[in-house]
Coordinates of C-alpha atoms in Angstrom, one line a residue:
M1 CA 15.2 31.1 -9.2
K2 CA 16.8 27.9 -6.7
I3 CA 15.9 24.8 -7.1
N4 CA 15.3 22.3 -4.5
E5 CA 18.5 20.6 -3.8
N6 CA 17.2 17.9 -1.5
Y7 CA 16.0 16.3 -5.0
A8 CA 20.0 15.3 -5.4
N9 CA 19.6 13.1 -2.3
L10 CA 17.3 10.8 -4.1
E11 CA 18.7 7.9 -5.8
Q12 CA 19.0 8.5 -9.5
S13 CA 16.1 6.7 -10.8
Y14 CA 12.9 5.1 -9.5
L15 CA 12.8 1.3 -8.2
F16 CA 10.0 0.4 -10.6
S17 CA 11.4 2.5 -13.7
T18 CA 14.9 0.4 -13.6
I19 CA 13.0 -2.7 -13.3
A20 CA 10.6 -1.8 -16.7
K21 CA 14.0 -0.7 -18.5
K22 CA 15.6 -3.9 -17.9
V23 CA 12.5 -6.1 -18.8
N24 CA 12.1 -4.1 -22.4
E25 CA 15.5 -4.3 -23.0
Y26 CA 15.4 -8.2 -22.6
T27 CA 12.2 -8.6 -24.6
A28 CA 13.7 -6.7 -27.1
Q29 CA 16.7 -8.9 -27.4
N30 CA 14.3 -12.2 -26.8
P31 CA 10.8 -11.4 -28.9
D32 CA 10.1 -15.3 -29.0
K33 CA 10.2 -15.8 -25.0
K34 CA 7.0 -15.1 -23.0
V35 CA 8.0 -13.0 -20.1
I36 CA 5.3 -13.3 -17.0
K37 CA 5.6 -10.1 -14.7
L38 CA 4.9 -11.0 -11.0
G39 CA 6.9 -7.6 -9.8
I40 CA 4.7 -4.3 -9.8
G41 CA 2.0 -4.2 -7.2
D42 CA -1.0 -3.8 -10.2
V43 CA -4.0 -5.7 -10.1
T44 CA -5.1 -7.5 -13.1
L45 CA -8.7 -8.3 -12.5
P46 CA -11.7 -5.9 -13.8
L47 CA -13.6 -3.7 -11.8
C48 CA -16.6 -5.6 -10.3
K49 CA -20.2 -5.4 -11.8
A50 CA -22.0 -3.3 -9.0
V51 CA -18.9 -0.4 -9.2
T52 CA -19.2 -0.6 -13.3
E53 CA -23.2 -0.3 -13.1
A54 CA -22.4 2.8 -10.6
L55 CA -19.7 4.3 -12.7
H56 CA -22.5 3.9 -15.8
K57 CA -25.5 5.4 -13.7
A58 CA -23.3 8.3 -12.5
V59 CA -21.8 9.1 -16.7
D60 CA -25.9 9.3 -17.2
E61 CA -26.3 11.9 -14.1
M62 CA -23.4 13.8 -15.5
G63 CA -25.1 14.3 -18.9
V64 CA -28.6 15.6 -17.7
Q65 CA -28.6 19.4 -16.1
A66 CA -30.8 18.3 -13.2
T67 CA -28.3 16.0 -12.1
F68 CA -25.1 17.5 -13.3
R69 CA -22.6 17.9 -10.9
G70 CA -19.6 20.4 -11.0
Y71 CA -17.0 20.9 -8.3
G72 CA -17.6 19.0 -5.6
P73 CA -16.6 19.0 -1.6
E74 CA -13.0 18.7 -1.5
Q75 CA -13.0 16.3 1.5
G76 CA -15.7 14.0 -0.4
Y77 CA -19.3 13.5 -1.0
D78 CA -21.1 12.6 1.9
F79 CA -22.5 9.6 0.6
L80 CA -19.2 7.9 0.0
R81 CA -18.1 9.2 3.2
K82 CA -20.8 7.6 5.2
A83 CA -19.9 4.5 3.4
V84 CA -16.9 4.6 4.9
Q85 CA -17.7 5.3 8.2
E86 CA -20.4 2.6 8.4
Y87 CA -17.4 0.1 6.8
Y88 CA -15.5 1.0 10.1
T89 CA -18.8 0.6 12.3
K90 CA -18.4 -2.9 11.3
R91 CA -15.1 -3.3 12.7
N92 CA -16.0 -2.0 15.7
V93 CA -14.6 1.5 14.6
E94 CA -16.6 4.3 15.5
L95 CA -15.4 7.3 13.2
E96 CA -16.9 11.1 12.7
L97 CA -18.0 12.0 9.2
D98 CA -15.4 14.8 9.2
E99 CA -12.7 12.8 10.2
I100 CA -12.7 10.8 6.7
F101 CA -11.4 12.6 3.6
I102 CA -11.6 11.0 0.4
S103 CA -8.6 11.4 -2.3
D104 CA -7.7 9.7 -5.4
G105 CA -5.1 7.1 -3.6
A106 CA -3.2 6.7 -0.7
K107 CA 0.0 7.4 -2.3
S108 CA -0.9 11.1 -2.9
D109 CA -2.1 11.3 0.8
L110 CA 1.0 10.0 2.3
G111 CA 3.0 12.6 0.4
N112 CA 0.7 15.3 1.1
I113 CA 0.1 15.2 4.8
L114 CA 3.7 16.3 5.1
D115 CA 2.9 19.6 3.9
L116 CA 1.3 19.8 7.8
F117 CA 4.5 18.9 9.4
S118 CA 8.1 21.0 9.7
K119 CA 11.3 19.5 8.0
D120 CA 12.7 19.5 11.4
N121 CA 10.4 16.5 12.4
T122 CA 12.3 13.3 12.6
V123 CA 11.0 10.2 10.3
L124 CA 11.3 6.9 11.5
V125 CA 10.8 4.2 9.0
P126 CA 11.3 0.3 8.8
D127 CA 14.0 -0.7 6.5
P128 CA 13.3 -2.5 3.9
V129 CA 10.3 0.3 3.2
Y130 CA 8.1 1.5 0.5
P131 CA 10.4 3.9 -1.4
V132 CA 7.8 6.8 -1.0
Y133 CA 7.7 7.4 2.7
V134 CA 11.5 7.9 2.6
D135 CA 11.5 9.6 -0.8
T136 CA 9.0 12.2 -0.2
N137 CA 10.5 13.0 2.9
V138 CA 14.2 13.3 1.2
M139 CA 12.5 15.8 -1.2
A140 CA 11.6 17.8 1.7
G141 CA 14.9 17.8 3.4
R142 CA 14.0 15.4 6.6
K143 CA 16.0 13.4 8.7
V144 CA 15.5 9.6 8.6
V145 CA 15.9 7.6 10.5
Y146 CA 15.7 3.5 10.3
V147 CA 14.6 0.6 12.5
D148 CA 15.7 -2.9 11.3
A149 CA 13.2 -5.3 10.0
N150 CA 15.0 -8.6 8.9
G151 CA 14.5 -12.5 9.1
E152 CA 14.9 -12.6 12.9
N153 CA 12.0 -10.7 13.7
E154 CA 10.1 -11.9 10.8
F155 CA 10.1 -8.0 9.2
L156 CA 7.7 -7.2 11.7
P157 CA 10.0 -4.6 14.1
L158 CA 9.3 -3.2 17.1
P159 CA 10.2 0.4 18.3
D160 CA 13.6 0.8 20.1
K161 CA 12.8 3.8 23.2
N162 CA 16.1 5.1 22.8
V163 CA 15.7 6.6 19.4
Q164 CA 13.7 9.4 19.5
A165 CA 11.3 10.1 16.4
D166 CA 8.5 12.2 15.4
I167 CA 6.9 11.1 12.6
I168 CA 6.4 7.5 12.3
Y169 CA 5.5 5.1 9.3
I170 CA 3.7 1.6 9.8
C171 CA 2.3 -0.6 6.8
S172 CA 0.3 -3.7 7.8
P173 CA 0.3 -5.6 5.9
N174 CA 3.4 -4.8 4.8
N175 CA 4.8 -3.9 1.5
P176 CA 7.0 -5.2 0.2
T177 CA 7.6 -8.1 2.6
G178 CA 3.8 -8.9 3.5
A179 CA 4.3 -9.2 6.9
A180 CA 1.2 -8.2 9.4
Y181 CA 1.2 -7.3 12.9
N182 CA -0.8 -8.2 15.3
K183 CA -3.1 -5.8 17.9
E184 CA -0.3 -6.3 21.1
Q185 CA 3.0 -5.4 18.6
L186 CA 0.9 -2.1 17.0
Q187 CA -0.1 -1.6 20.8
T188 CA 3.6 -1.4 21.6
W189 CA 3.9 1.0 18.5
V190 CA 0.8 3.2 19.6
D191 CA 2.5 3.3 23.4
Y192 CA 5.8 4.6 21.9
A193 CA 4.4 7.3 19.6
K194 CA 2.4 8.7 22.4
S195 CA 5.8 8.7 24.7
M196 CA 7.7 10.7 21.9
N197 CA 4.8 12.7 21.3
A198 CA 5.1 11.6 18.1
I199 CA 2.4 10.9 14.7
I200 CA 2.0 7.5 13.4
L201 CA 1.0 7.6 9.6
F202 CA -0.5 3.8 8.8
D203 CA -0.9 2.7 5.6
A204 CA -3.4 0.3 5.4
A205 CA -3.8 -0.2 1.8
Y206 CA -3.9 -4.1 1.9
E207 CA -6.5 -4.3 5.1
C208 CA -8.5 -6.1 2.6
F209 CA -6.1 -9.2 2.5
V210 CA -6.2 -10.1 6.4
S211 CA -7.4 -13.6 6.8
D212 CA -7.6 -13.9 10.7
E213 CA -10.3 -11.9 12.5
N214 CA -7.7 -11.7 15.3
L215 CA -5.3 -9.5 13.0
P216 CA -6.1 -5.7 13.3
R217 CA -7.0 -4.4 10.1
S218 CA -6.8 -0.5 11.0
I219 CA -4.8 1.3 13.5
F220 CA -7.7 2.6 15.6
E221 CA -8.6 -0.9 16.6
I222 CA -5.3 -0.2 19.0
E223 CA -6.4 1.9 22.8
G224 CA -4.9 5.1 22.4
A225 CA -4.4 5.4 18.4
K226 CA -6.9 8.0 17.7
D227 CA -4.4 10.4 19.8
C228 CA -1.3 9.9 17.8
A229 CA -2.4 8.2 14.5
I230 CA -3.2 9.1 11.0
E231 CA -4.7 6.4 9.0
F232 CA -4.4 5.8 5.0
C233 CA -6.3 3.6 2.5
S234 CA -7.3 3.0 -0.8
L235 CA -9.4 1.1 -3.0
S236 CA -6.8 0.4 -5.3
K237 CA -5.7 -2.9 -4.1
T238 CA -9.5 -3.7 -2.1
A239 CA -11.6 -3.5 -5.5
G240 CA -8.9 -3.0 -8.2
F241 CA -9.2 1.2 -8.6
T242 CA -5.6 1.2 -9.4
G243 CA -6.8 3.0 -12.8
T244 CA -9.4 4.7 -11.7
R245 CA -7.9 6.5 -8.2
C246 CA -9.8 6.8 -5.3
G247 CA -9.0 6.3 -1.4
Y248 CA -9.6 7.9 1.8
T249 CA -7.8 9.3 4.7
V250 CA -8.7 9.2 8.4
V251 CA -7.7 12.4 10.6
P252 CA -8.8 11.9 13.9
K253 CA -10.1 15.1 16.0
A254 CA -8.4 13.7 18.8
L255 CA -5.2 15.2 16.8
G256 CA -6.6 18.6 17.4
V257 CA -5.3 21.1 15.1
L258 CA -4.1 18.7 12.6
N259 CA -7.6 17.8 11.4
K260 CA -8.6 21.3 11.0
M261 CA -5.0 21.5 9.1
W262 CA -5.6 19.0 6.4
V263 CA -9.1 20.6 6.0
R264 CA -7.5 23.9 5.1
R265 CA -4.7 22.1 2.9
Q266 CA -7.0 20.2 1.0
T267 CA -9.6 22.9 0.0
T268 CA -6.4 24.9 -1.0
K269 CA -4.6 22.2 -2.9
F270 CA -7.1 19.8 -4.0
N271 CA -10.3 20.2 -5.8
G272 CA -11.8 16.5 -4.7
V273 CA -12.3 13.2 -6.7
P274 CA -14.4 13.2 -9.8
Y275 CA -18.5 12.4 -8.8
I276 CA -18.4 9.3 -11.3
V277 CA -15.7 7.6 -9.5
Q278 CA -16.8 8.3 -6.0
R279 CA -20.1 6.8 -6.9
G280 CA -18.3 3.6 -8.1
A281 CA -16.4 3.7 -5.2
E282 CA -19.5 4.1 -2.9
A283 CA -20.7 1.1 -4.7
V284 CA -17.4 -0.8 -3.2
F285 CA -19.2 -0.8 0.1
S286 CA -22.9 -1.8 -0.7
E287 CA -23.5 -5.8 -0.1
E288 CA -23.1 -6.7 -3.6
G289 CA -20.3 -4.9 -3.9
Q290 CA -18.7 -6.5 -1.1
K291 CA -19.4 -10.0 -2.0
E292 CA -18.0 -9.5 -5.3
I293 CA -14.8 -8.1 -4.3
I294 CA -14.3 -10.6 -2.0
E295 CA -14.6 -13.2 -4.6
N296 CA -11.4 -10.8 -6.7
I297 CA -9.5 -10.8 -3.3
N298 CA -9.9 -14.8 -2.9
Y299 CA -8.7 -14.9 -6.5
Y300 CA -5.4 -13.1 -5.7
K301 CA -5.2 -15.0 -2.6
E302 CA -5.3 -18.6 -3.9
N303 CA -2.1 -17.1 -6.0
A304 CA -0.6 -15.9 -3.0
K305 CA -0.8 -19.9 -1.9
V306 CA 0.2 -21.5 -5.1
I307 CA 3.4 -19.1 -4.5
S308 CA 4.0 -20.2 -1.2
D309 CA 3.6 -23.9 -1.6
T310 CA 5.8 -24.0 -4.2
L311 CA 8.5 -21.8 -2.3
K312 CA 8.1 -24.4 0.2
S313 CA 8.4 -27.5 -1.8
C314 CA 11.9 -25.5 -2.9
G315 CA 13.0 -25.2 0.5
I316 CA 12.8 -21.3 0.0
W317 CA 12.3 -19.2 3.2
H318 CA 9.4 -16.6 2.9
V319 CA 7.2 -14.5 4.5
G320 CA 4.0 -13.0 3.4
G321 CA 1.3 -13.7 1.3
K322 CA -1.5 -15.2 4.3
H323 CA -2.5 -11.6 4.6
S324 CA -0.9 -9.8 1.7
P325 CA -0.7 -10.0 -2.1
Y326 CA 3.0 -10.2 -1.5
I327 CA 5.2 -12.8 -0.9
W328 CA 9.1 -11.7 0.5
L329 CA 11.6 -14.7 -0.1
K330 CA 15.2 -15.1 0.7
C331 CA 17.3 -15.2 -2.8
P332 CA 18.5 -18.8 -3.4
N333 CA 22.1 -19.7 -2.9
D334 CA 22.9 -16.4 -1.2
M335 CA 22.2 -14.4 -4.3
D336 CA 22.0 -10.6 -3.6
S337 CA 18.5 -9.3 -5.3
W338 CA 19.6 -7.4 -8.7
T339 CA 21.7 -10.8 -9.6
F340 CA 18.6 -12.7 -8.7
F341 CA 16.5 -10.3 -10.8
D342 CA 18.6 -10.9 -13.6
Y343 CA 19.1 -14.7 -13.0
L344 CA 15.2 -15.2 -13.0
L345 CA 14.7 -13.1 -15.8
E346 CA 17.2 -14.7 -18.3
N347 CA 16.3 -18.5 -16.9
A348 CA 12.8 -18.7 -16.3
Q349 CA 11.2 -15.2 -17.7
V350 CA 10.0 -14.2 -14.2
V351 CA 9.8 -10.6 -13.1
G352 CA 9.9 -10.0 -9.9
T353 CA 10.9 -7.0 -7.4
P354 CA 14.4 -7.1 -6.0
G355 CA 14.2 -6.1 -2.5
A356 CA 17.5 -4.0 -2.3
G357 CA 15.1 -1.7 -3.8
F358 CA 13.3 -1.2 -0.7
G359 CA 16.3 -0.6 1.3
K360 CA 19.7 -1.7 2.7
N361 CA 18.1 -4.7 4.6
G362 CA 16.0 -5.9 1.5
D363 CA 19.4 -7.1 -0.1
G364 CA 19.4 -10.7 -0.6
Y365 CA 15.8 -10.8 -1.0
F366 CA 12.8 -10.6 -3.6
R367 CA 9.3 -9.6 -3.7
L368 CA 6.6 -11.5 -5.8
T369 CA 3.2 -10.6 -6.2
S370 CA -0.1 -12.4 -6.4
F371 CA -1.7 -9.9 -8.7
G372 CA -1.2 -12.3 -11.8
S373 CA -3.6 -14.0 -13.5
K374 CA -4.0 -17.8 -12.2
E375 CA -2.6 -19.0 -15.4
N376 CA 0.7 -17.0 -15.5
T377 CA 1.1 -17.6 -11.8
A378 CA 0.8 -21.1 -12.3
E379 CA 3.2 -21.0 -15.4
A380 CA 5.9 -18.6 -13.4
M381 CA 6.1 -20.9 -10.4
K382 CA 6.4 -24.2 -12.7
R383 CA 9.4 -22.5 -14.3
F384 CA 10.2 -21.4 -10.7
K385 CA 10.4 -25.1 -9.6
K386 CA 12.3 -26.2 -12.5
L387 CA 15.2 -23.9 -11.6
F388 CA 14.9 -24.7 -8.1
G389 CA 12.9 -27.5 -7.0

């Protein structure tokens, strides 16, 4: 027996595990102080009424022999795939039904899609970056190169034609920075990928937060993208499915053998998302479901505005928040990310995410999320202003 020695090249601890450990130690020593968590990007509002009603109905169906369902199609039930298809059609993106694959979330598919590619491929990711993009490739032993995202380019880097890449990760609106590409910028990435004969893995998990109709919410709004891109999306942030688990991946037929390979991979390694969950997900795309989840998204957007307005009043540079649940700020007084994390926890009992956990370019920056309650967000910003206002 031989182990996968590539695991030795990973960071010793997952970023959010380290944060949880630090917070637990602090609360154990200070049980009388209320800690407000604006760190991990988990939603706090419950599932909307349309979804829960659909879930209840599906549960009842599973208790009757005539409507009971066992193994479902690995690619997802057609009723949900059609709902996703229509969702894209409303944004003038035409997809074939067998280009849409239902999954238990974008995070899973972003890692699992790598089964289709040789470990000899060079992977290009922005720095700072969502750790899963890097870690899953390190586990496989692939070479990872970086494109610098920084304050000068407002954390929206463009490709360097002198850098060779085979697999390219793009997340827009971005995690952790909250920055969102416009169509011209994404066109530059698509053109670069085609010139390199590369594939773009486009993470659209936060597309629902885009407020500007002129900003793309899908890579497939860009000319030529179907020839070089796979898109991943999740209902976790769209509709609060972080604990329910459902998402979808689009693999265009224009990519040739990759569509059939993904079918083969899924039918071999995946038994599909539960029928009950898929019925709940279908309700997300209904007229009533869309109305209700937009109310929830607006709730988080209001929190983001409170955070952004507070940072502006304190003279703290930041991006994000407008088209994303994430606010990416420059640590005050030139503190490094972890020093600022400790300072904020000890002096304001507010928890965020150190930018250094997302890459070397993240050091000196900090991520806050708008997923807290309105009351907790307001209280956290009151404490923030007391420290830096």
